[in-house]
PDB file of C-alpha atoms and ligand atoms in Angstrom:
ATOM      1  CA  MET A   1      97.920   2.836  -4.193  1.00 53.00           C
ATOM      2  CA  ALA A   2      99.188   2.139  -0.530  1.00 52.00           C
ATOM      3  CA  PHE A   3     101.614  -0.262  -0.366  1.00 55.00           C
ATOM      4  CA  VAL A   4     103.586   1.932   2.121  1.00 54.00           C
ATOM      5  CA  ASN A   5     103.432  -0.648   5.186  1.00 56.00           C
ATOM      6  CA  ALA A   6     104.109  -3.359   3.065  1.00 54.00           C
ATOM      7  CA  ARG A   7     107.919  -3.488   4.167  1.00 57.00           C
ATOM      8  CA  GLN A   8     109.281  -6.891   3.203  1.00 60.00           C
ATOM      9  CA  VAL A   9     111.154  -8.147   5.785  1.00 60.00           C
ATOM     10  CA  PRO A  10     113.344 -10.800   4.457  1.00 67.00           C
ATOM     11  CA  GLU A  11     112.459 -14.156   5.322  1.00 74.00           C
ATOM     12  CA  GLN A  12     115.216 -15.022   7.997  1.00 85.00           C
ATOM     13  CA  GLU A  13     115.254 -18.974   8.652  1.00 88.00           C
ATOM     14  CA  MET A  14     116.806 -20.218  11.862  1.00 92.00           C
ATOM     15  CA  THR A  15     120.266 -21.211  11.683  1.00 94.00           C
ATOM     16  CA  LEU A  16     121.135 -24.571  12.917  1.00 94.00           C
ATOM     17  CA  GLU A  17     122.374 -23.383  16.510  1.00 94.00           C
ATOM     18  CA  GLU A  18     119.009 -21.401  16.809  1.00 94.00           C
ATOM     19  CA  PHE A  19     117.160 -24.450  15.797  1.00 94.00           C
ATOM     20  CA  GLU A  20     118.908 -26.499  18.531  1.00 92.00           C
ATOM     21  CA  ALA A  21     118.168 -23.813  21.101  1.00 91.00           C
ATOM     22  CA  TRP A  22     114.672 -23.551  20.050  1.00 91.00           C
ATOM     23  CA  LEU A  23     114.136 -27.093  20.119  1.00 91.00           C
ATOM     24  CA  ARG A  24     115.999 -27.564  23.804  1.00 89.00           C
ATOM     25  CA  SER A  25     113.656 -24.895  24.973  1.00 91.00           C
ATOM     26  CA  PHE A  26     110.913 -27.528  24.930  1.00 91.00           C
ATOM     27  CA  GLY A  27     112.452 -29.483  27.219  1.00 80.00           C
ATOM     28  CA  ASP A  28     115.350 -32.082  26.798  1.00 64.00           C
ATOM     29  CA  ASP A  29     115.821 -34.472  29.239  1.00 63.00           C
ATOM     30  CA  GLY A  30     119.066 -33.240  30.704  1.00 68.00           C
ATOM     31  CA  ASP A  31     121.651 -35.253  29.081  1.00 74.00           C
ATOM     32  CA  GLY A  32     121.366 -33.476  25.953  1.00 77.00           C
ATOM     33  CA  PHE A  33     118.898 -35.412  24.254  1.00 88.00           C
ATOM     34  CA  VAL A  34     115.569 -34.261  22.411  1.00 92.00           C
ATOM     35  CA  SER A  35     112.743 -36.661  22.931  1.00 92.00           C
ATOM     36  CA  LEU A  36     109.917 -37.118  20.638  1.00 93.00           C
ATOM     37  CA  LYS A  37     107.688 -35.305  23.464  1.00 92.00           C
ATOM     38  CA  ALA A  38     109.750 -32.266  23.130  1.00 93.00           C
ATOM     39  CA  LEU A  39     109.675 -32.581  19.272  1.00 94.00           C
ATOM     40  CA  GLN A  40     105.911 -32.921  19.299  1.00 94.00           C
ATOM     41  CA  ARG A  41     105.825 -29.435  21.675  1.00 94.00           C
ATOM     42  CA  ALA A  42     108.065 -27.820  19.390  1.00 93.00           C
ATOM     43  CA  ILE A  43     105.956 -28.627  16.173  1.00 93.00           C
ATOM     44  CA  ARG A  44     102.537 -27.767  18.125  1.00 93.00           C
ATOM     45  CA  SER A  45     104.044 -24.211  18.757  1.00 92.00           C
ATOM     46  CA  ARG A  46     104.301 -23.722  15.289  1.00 89.00           C
ATOM     47  CA  GLY A  47     100.370 -24.079  14.724  1.00 88.00           C
ATOM     48  CA  LEU A  48     101.012 -27.101  12.624  1.00 85.00           C
ATOM     49  CA  TRP A  49      98.619 -29.965  11.748  1.00 85.00           C
ATOM     50  CA  LEU A  50      99.218 -33.346  12.220  1.00 92.00           C
ATOM     51  CA  VAL A  51     101.629 -32.817  15.379  1.00 94.00           C
ATOM     52  CA  TRP A  52     102.000 -36.573  16.271  1.00 93.00           C
ATOM     53  CA  TRP A  53     102.713 -37.699  12.753  1.00 95.00           C
ATOM     54  CA  LYS A  54     105.384 -34.730  11.985  1.00 95.00           C
ATOM     55  CA  ALA A  55     107.122 -35.707  15.202  1.00 95.00           C
ATOM     56  CA  ARG A  56     107.177 -39.335  14.079  1.00 95.00           C
ATOM     57  CA  GLN A  57     108.428 -38.124  10.694  1.00 95.00           C
ATOM     58  CA  GLY A  58     111.063 -36.048  12.017  1.00 96.00           C
ATOM     59  CA  MET A  59     112.474 -38.763  14.551  1.00 96.00           C
ATOM     60  CA  LYS A  60     112.420 -41.178  11.910  1.00 96.00           C
ATOM     61  CA  VAL A  61     114.560 -39.071   9.567  1.00 96.00           C
ATOM     62  CA  ALA A  62     116.893 -37.979  12.427  1.00 97.00           C
ATOM     63  CA  ASP A  63     117.113 -40.700  15.095  1.00 97.00           C
ATOM     64  CA  VAL A  64     119.970 -42.522  12.931  1.00 96.00           C
ATOM     65  CA  ASN A  65     121.222 -44.773  15.794  1.00 96.00           C
ATOM     66  CA  GLY A  66     117.385 -45.473  16.567  1.00 95.00           C
ATOM     67  CA  ASP A  67     117.375 -44.975  20.256  1.00 93.00           C
ATOM     68  CA  GLY A  68     114.114 -43.223  19.890  1.00 92.00           C
ATOM     69  CA  ARG A  69     115.665 -39.381  20.652  1.00 91.00           C
ATOM     70  CA  ILE A  70     117.662 -37.115  18.898  1.00 93.00           C
ATOM     71  CA  GLY A  71     121.207 -36.867  19.891  1.00 92.00           C
ATOM     72  CA  LYS A  72     123.439 -33.890  19.407  1.00 88.00           C
ATOM     73  CA  GLU A  73     124.890 -35.456  16.197  1.00 91.00           C
ATOM     74  CA  GLU A  74     121.258 -35.870  15.022  1.00 95.00           C
ATOM     75  CA  ILE A  75     119.850 -32.311  15.449  1.00 94.00           C
ATOM     76  CA  SER A  76     121.385 -31.381  12.051  1.00 95.00           C
ATOM     77  CA  LYS A  77     119.611 -33.958  10.394  1.00 96.00           C
ATOM     78  CA  LEU A  78     116.492 -32.896  12.069  1.00 96.00           C
ATOM     79  CA  TYR A  79     117.141 -29.530  11.181  1.00 96.00           C
ATOM     80  CA  VAL A  80     117.176 -30.407   7.322  1.00 94.00           C
ATOM     81  CA  TYR A  81     113.755 -32.144   7.788  1.00 94.00           C
ATOM     82  CA  ALA A  82     112.183 -29.442   9.743  1.00 93.00           C
ATOM     83  CA  LYS A  83     113.408 -26.668   7.214  1.00 92.00           C
ATOM     84  CA  LYS A  84     111.732 -28.604   4.398  1.00 90.00           C
ATOM     85  CA  LYS A  85     108.657 -29.714   6.244  1.00 87.00           C
ATOM     86  CA  LEU A  86     107.957 -27.331   9.250  1.00 85.00           C
ATOM     87  CA  GLY A  87     109.492 -24.074   8.126  1.00 84.00           C
ATOM     88  CA  LEU A  88     111.750 -22.441  10.193  1.00 85.00           C
ATOM     89  CA  LYS A  89     111.094 -18.647   9.970  1.00 83.00           C
ATOM     90  CA  LYS A  90     112.110 -16.913  12.726  1.00 76.00           C
ATOM     91  CA  SER A  91     109.110 -15.018  13.113  1.00 60.00           C
ATOM     92  CA  THR A  92     105.958 -17.400  13.693  1.00 50.00           C
ATOM     93  CA  ALA A  93     103.355 -16.896  10.894  1.00 48.00           C
ATOM     94  CA  HIS A  94     100.900 -15.942  13.322  1.00 48.00           C
ATOM     95  CA  SER A  95     100.369 -12.167  13.918  1.00 42.00           C
TER      96      SER A  95
HETATM   97 CA1   CA B 101     119.176 -41.101  18.380  1.00 61.28          CA
END
């Protein structure tokens, strides 16, 4: 049986730092906040369904001070949410 090529690369998750950098690559508004729009783009890039809803959820979970965007100190909360709900594998599932 040819399982030769089934090299199991250990599934690596993004670190918080990587997550933050990844998130910011979808646009931040210049003052270090991540907007709902950027979050939506990020989620969409993972090929997930219910982008709008998931972005809302993430925002709800992470936006502690309720200003409608993710500040630097809130990113770790979003990270926890994203890990659970979005999956943060480094290699995107699409191949
Ligand atoms: Ca906030």
